[in-house]
C-alpha positions as semicolon CSV with decimal commas, in nm:
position;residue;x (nm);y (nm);z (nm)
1;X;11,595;8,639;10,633
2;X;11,363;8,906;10,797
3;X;10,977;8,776;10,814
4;X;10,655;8,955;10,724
5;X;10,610;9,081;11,097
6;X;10,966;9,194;11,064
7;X;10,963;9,362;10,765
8;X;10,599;9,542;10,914
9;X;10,812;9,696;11,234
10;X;11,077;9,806;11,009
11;X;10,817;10,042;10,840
12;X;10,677;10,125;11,191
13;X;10,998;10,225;11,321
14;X;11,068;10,470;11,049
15;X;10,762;10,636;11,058
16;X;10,766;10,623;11,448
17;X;11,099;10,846;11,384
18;X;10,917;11,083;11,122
19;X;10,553;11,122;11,309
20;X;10,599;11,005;11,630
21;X;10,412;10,731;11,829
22;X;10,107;10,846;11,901
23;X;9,925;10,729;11,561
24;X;9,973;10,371;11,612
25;X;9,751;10,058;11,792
26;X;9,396;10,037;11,580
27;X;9,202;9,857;11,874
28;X;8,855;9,660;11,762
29;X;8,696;9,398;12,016
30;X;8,915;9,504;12,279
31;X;9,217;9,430;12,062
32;X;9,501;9,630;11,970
33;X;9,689;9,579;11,647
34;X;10,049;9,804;11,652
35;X;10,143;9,822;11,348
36;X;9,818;9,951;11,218
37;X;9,713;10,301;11,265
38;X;9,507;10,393;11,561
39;X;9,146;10,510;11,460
40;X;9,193;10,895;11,496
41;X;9,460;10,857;11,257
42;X;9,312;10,628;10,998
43;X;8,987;10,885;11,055
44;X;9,203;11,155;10,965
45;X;9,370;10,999;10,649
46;X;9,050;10,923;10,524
47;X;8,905;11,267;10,602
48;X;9,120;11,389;10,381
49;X;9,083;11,122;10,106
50;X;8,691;11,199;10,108
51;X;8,774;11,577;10,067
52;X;8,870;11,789;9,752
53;X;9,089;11,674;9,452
54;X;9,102;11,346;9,619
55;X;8,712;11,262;9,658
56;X;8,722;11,022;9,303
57;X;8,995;10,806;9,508
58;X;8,814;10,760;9,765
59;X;8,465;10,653;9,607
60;X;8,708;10,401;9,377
61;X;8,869;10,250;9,721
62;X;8,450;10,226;9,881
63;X;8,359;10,065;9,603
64;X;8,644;9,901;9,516
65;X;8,638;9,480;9,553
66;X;8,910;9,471;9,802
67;X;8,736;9,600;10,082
68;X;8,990;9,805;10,130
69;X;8,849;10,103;10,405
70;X;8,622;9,950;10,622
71;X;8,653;9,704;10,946
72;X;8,584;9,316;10,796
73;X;8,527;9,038;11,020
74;X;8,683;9,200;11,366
75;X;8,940;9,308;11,157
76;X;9,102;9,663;11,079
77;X;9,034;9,829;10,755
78;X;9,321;9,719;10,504
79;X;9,435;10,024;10,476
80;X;9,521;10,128;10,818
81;X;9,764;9,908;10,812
82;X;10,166;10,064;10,822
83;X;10,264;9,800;10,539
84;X;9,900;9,861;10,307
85;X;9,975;9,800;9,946
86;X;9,698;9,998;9,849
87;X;9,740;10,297;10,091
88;X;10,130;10,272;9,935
89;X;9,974;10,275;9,565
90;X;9,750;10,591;9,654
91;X;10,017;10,781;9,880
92;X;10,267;10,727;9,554
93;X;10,037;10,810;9,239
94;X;9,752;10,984;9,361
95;X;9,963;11,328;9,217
96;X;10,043;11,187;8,904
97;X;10,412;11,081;8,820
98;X;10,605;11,244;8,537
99;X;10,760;10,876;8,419
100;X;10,417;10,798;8,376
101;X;10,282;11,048;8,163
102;X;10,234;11,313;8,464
103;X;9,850;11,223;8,413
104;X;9,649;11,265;8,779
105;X;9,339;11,090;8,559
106;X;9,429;10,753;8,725
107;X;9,158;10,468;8,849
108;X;9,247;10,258;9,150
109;X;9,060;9,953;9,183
110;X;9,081;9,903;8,793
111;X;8,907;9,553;8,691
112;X;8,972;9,354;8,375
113;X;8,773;9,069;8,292
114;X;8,968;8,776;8,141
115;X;8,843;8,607;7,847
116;X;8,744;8,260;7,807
117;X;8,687;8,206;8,186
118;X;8,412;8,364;8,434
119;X;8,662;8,597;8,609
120;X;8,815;8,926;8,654
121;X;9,218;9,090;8,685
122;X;9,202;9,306;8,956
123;X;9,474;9,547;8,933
124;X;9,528;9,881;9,200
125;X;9,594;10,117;8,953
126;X;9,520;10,218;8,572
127;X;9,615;10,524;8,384
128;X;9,363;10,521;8,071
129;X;9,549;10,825;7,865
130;X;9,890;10,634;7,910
131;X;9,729;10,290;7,926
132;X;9,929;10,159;8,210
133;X;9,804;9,966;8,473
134;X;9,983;9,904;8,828
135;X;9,995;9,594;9,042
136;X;10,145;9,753;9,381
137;X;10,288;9,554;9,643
138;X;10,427;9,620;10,026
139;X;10,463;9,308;10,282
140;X;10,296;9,083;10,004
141;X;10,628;8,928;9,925
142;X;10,642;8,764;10,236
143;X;10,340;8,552;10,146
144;X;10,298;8,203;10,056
145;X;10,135;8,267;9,717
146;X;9,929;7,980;9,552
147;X;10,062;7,835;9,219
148;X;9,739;7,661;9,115
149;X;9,478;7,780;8,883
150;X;9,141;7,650;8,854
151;X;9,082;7,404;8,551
152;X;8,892;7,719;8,382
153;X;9,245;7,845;8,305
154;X;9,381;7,534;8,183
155;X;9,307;7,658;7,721
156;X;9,468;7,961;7,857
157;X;9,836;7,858;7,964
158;X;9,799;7,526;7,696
159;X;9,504;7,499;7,476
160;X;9,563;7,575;7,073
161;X;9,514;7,891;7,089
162;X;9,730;7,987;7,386
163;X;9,988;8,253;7,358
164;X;10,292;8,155;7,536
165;X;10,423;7,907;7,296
166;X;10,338;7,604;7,469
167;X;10,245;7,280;7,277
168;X;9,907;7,196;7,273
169;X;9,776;6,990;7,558
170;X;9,426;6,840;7,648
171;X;9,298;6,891;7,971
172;X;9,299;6,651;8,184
173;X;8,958;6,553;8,421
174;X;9,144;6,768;8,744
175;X;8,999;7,064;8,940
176;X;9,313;7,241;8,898
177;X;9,635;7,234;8,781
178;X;10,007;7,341;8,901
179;X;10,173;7,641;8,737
180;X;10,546;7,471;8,645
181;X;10,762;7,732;8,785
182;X;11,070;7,580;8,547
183;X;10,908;7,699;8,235
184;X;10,952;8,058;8,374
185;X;11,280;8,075;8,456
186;X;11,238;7,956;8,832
187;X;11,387;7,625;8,997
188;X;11,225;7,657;9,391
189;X;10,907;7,630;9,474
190;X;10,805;7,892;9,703
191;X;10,871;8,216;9,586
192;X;10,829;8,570;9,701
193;X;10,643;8,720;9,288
194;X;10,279;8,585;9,272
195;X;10,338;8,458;8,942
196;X;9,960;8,293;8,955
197;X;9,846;8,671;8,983
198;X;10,094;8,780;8,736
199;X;9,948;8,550;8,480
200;X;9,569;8,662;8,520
201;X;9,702;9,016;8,484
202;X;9,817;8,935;8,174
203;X;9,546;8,775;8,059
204;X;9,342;9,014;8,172
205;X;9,481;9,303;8,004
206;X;9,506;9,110;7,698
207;X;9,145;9,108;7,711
208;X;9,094;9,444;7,707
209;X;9,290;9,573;7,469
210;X;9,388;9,625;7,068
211;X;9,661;9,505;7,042
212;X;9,820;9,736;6,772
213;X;9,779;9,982;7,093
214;X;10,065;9,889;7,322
215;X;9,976;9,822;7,698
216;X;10,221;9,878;7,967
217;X;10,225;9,649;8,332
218;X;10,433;9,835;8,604
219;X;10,483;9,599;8,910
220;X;10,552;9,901;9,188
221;X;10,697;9,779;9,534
222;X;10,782;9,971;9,880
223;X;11,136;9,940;9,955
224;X;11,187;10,139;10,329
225;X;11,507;10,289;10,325
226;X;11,662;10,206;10,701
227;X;11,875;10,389;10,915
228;X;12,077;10,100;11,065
229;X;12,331;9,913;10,842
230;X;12,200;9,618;10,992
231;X;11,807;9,642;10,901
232;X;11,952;9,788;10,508
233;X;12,088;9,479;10,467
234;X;11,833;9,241;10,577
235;X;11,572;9,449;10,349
236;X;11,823;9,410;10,096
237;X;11,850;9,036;10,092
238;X;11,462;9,023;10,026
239;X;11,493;9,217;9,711
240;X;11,790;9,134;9,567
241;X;11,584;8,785;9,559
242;X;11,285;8,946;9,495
243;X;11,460;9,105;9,158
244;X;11,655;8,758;9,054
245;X;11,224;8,622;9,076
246;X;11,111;8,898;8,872
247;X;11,432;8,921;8,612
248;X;11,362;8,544;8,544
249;X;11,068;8,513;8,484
250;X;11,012;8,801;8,271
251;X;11,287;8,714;8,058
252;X;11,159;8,368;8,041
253;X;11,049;8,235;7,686
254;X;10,661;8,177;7,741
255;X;10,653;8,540;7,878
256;X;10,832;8,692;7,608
257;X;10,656;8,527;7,315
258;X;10,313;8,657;7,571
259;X;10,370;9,022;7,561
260;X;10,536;8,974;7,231
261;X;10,205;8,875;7,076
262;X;9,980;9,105;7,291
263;X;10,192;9,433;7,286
264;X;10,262;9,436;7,633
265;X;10,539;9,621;7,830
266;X;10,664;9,512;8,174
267;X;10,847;9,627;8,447
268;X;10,929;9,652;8,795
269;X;11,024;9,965;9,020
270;X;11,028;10,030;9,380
271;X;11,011;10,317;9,575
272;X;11,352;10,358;9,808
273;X;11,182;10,554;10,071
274;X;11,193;10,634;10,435
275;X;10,889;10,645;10,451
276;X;10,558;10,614;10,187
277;X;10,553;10,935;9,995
278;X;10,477;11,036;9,659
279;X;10,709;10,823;9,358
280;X;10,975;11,096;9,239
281;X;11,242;11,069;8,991
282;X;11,415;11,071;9,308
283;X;11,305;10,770;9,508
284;X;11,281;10,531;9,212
285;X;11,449;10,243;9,173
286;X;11,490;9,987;8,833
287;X;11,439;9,615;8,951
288;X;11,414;9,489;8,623
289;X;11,612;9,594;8,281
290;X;11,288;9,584;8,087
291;X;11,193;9,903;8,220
292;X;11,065;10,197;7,998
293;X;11,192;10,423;7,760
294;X;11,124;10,723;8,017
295;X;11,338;10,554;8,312
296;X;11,595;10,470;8,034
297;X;11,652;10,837;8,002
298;X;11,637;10,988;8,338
């Protein structure tokens, strides 16, 4: 199975074959780092962000809480990097996307505080006219993602109130507790879907919403399209995993009695792409079966 690095040259190369070389190697404290963009580059991408229709994006990003455009701690701006999740989720909606209402009035950086605990969802993308938010992810699924929540969360997932169906259990004097990946559907332990960031985006939107209005949670993920047999099938291992993850986990009980009670949608797409580009009826692919009624009918 292909690694994070991997994965990272594999979108290089193809955009090496579409642009050329001369973009690449982002060099801070005498450092070079190839698989981001080099500075003229990045300049130039943001140059354009900060100018015309796309000025509102930009602000969002600078202000944004994932620090997503400037240098942090000797490090490259985020999104300079060839495998950025959030340069992905602006390259693919910033234009709107018919699927999804068509509407360009879209927020990246969209917060949603979670109640009953002193702490925020932080989602990269909301459309308020459709009310669909986005959680976009690139190399991301090559991390090791935590399955602990703090003991805040603990009345969430299993006090009286909670809504996933669970019994009722006290909390016990912990600092945090282990999210049991069998009750969703999953029997390993490492896994590629942040299901710990899954469940504050539900919560989150729960928050926020009526819920006779439904909500709608599109997981969006960058699937390069390869050249070489070899490479499509290596990229295709990770997702067809990826996808068994996701499938599970939605379908599983405590998640379907969730966004039963809270009027929430779900689904997961990926853009099959070269390179990043705009999402088109085109380029999108289903990676669940709970996808929407506008997919259904393409």
């Amino acid at each position: 199975m292909i690694s994070k690095s991997e994965f990272d040259y594999f979108i290089k190369k193809n955009l090496v074959d579409v642009i050329g070389n001369d973009c690449f190697g982002y060099e801070i404290e005498d450092k070079s780092y190839d698989v981001y963009y080099n500075k003229e580059a990045y300049n130039k991408f943001i140059s354009k962000m900060q100018n015309g229709k796309y000025n509102k994006f930009y602000n969002q990003y600078n202000h944004g809480k994932g620090s997503e455009l400037k240098e942090k701690r000797n490090m490259p701006p985020k999104m300079a990097s060839v495998a950025s999740s959030s340069r992905f989720c602006y390259l693919a909606l910033r234009d709107g996307y018919k699927q999804f209402n068509n509407s360009e009035d879209i927020i990246f950086e969209h917060s949603c505080r979670i109640k009953g605990v002193n702490a925020t969802a932080n989602l990269d993308a909301y459309i308020p006219k459709a009310n669909i938010y986005f959680e976009v992810k690139c190399h991301e699924i090559f991390s090791q993602h935590s399955i602990y929540l703090k003991k805040s969360y603990w009345n969430l997932l299993y006090g009286q109130e909670n809504d996933f169906g669970f019994s009722y259990a006290k909390c016990p004097d912990i600092d945090e507790f282990k999210i049991e990946l069998c009750n969703f559907g999953i029997k390993k332990q490492r896994i590629r879907f942040d299901i710990k960031q899954f469940l504050c985006h539900l919560w989150g939107i729960a928050s926020q919403k009526d819920k006779d209005i439904q909500a709608k949670l599109v997981y969006l993920f960058f699937k390069p399209k390869m050249d070489l047999e070899t490479e499509r099938i290596q990229v295709e291992k990770v997702f067809e995993e990826l996808q068994a993850e996701i499938k599970n986990i939605f379908s599983s009980k405590p998640i379907q009695i969730f966004i039963s009670n809270n009027n929430i949608e779900l689904s997961a797409i990926a853009e099959y792409a070269k390179v990043m580009e705009p999402l088109s009826k085109d380029n999108t692919i289903i990676l669940t079966k709970l996808e929407f009624k506008e997919i259904r009918n393409l």
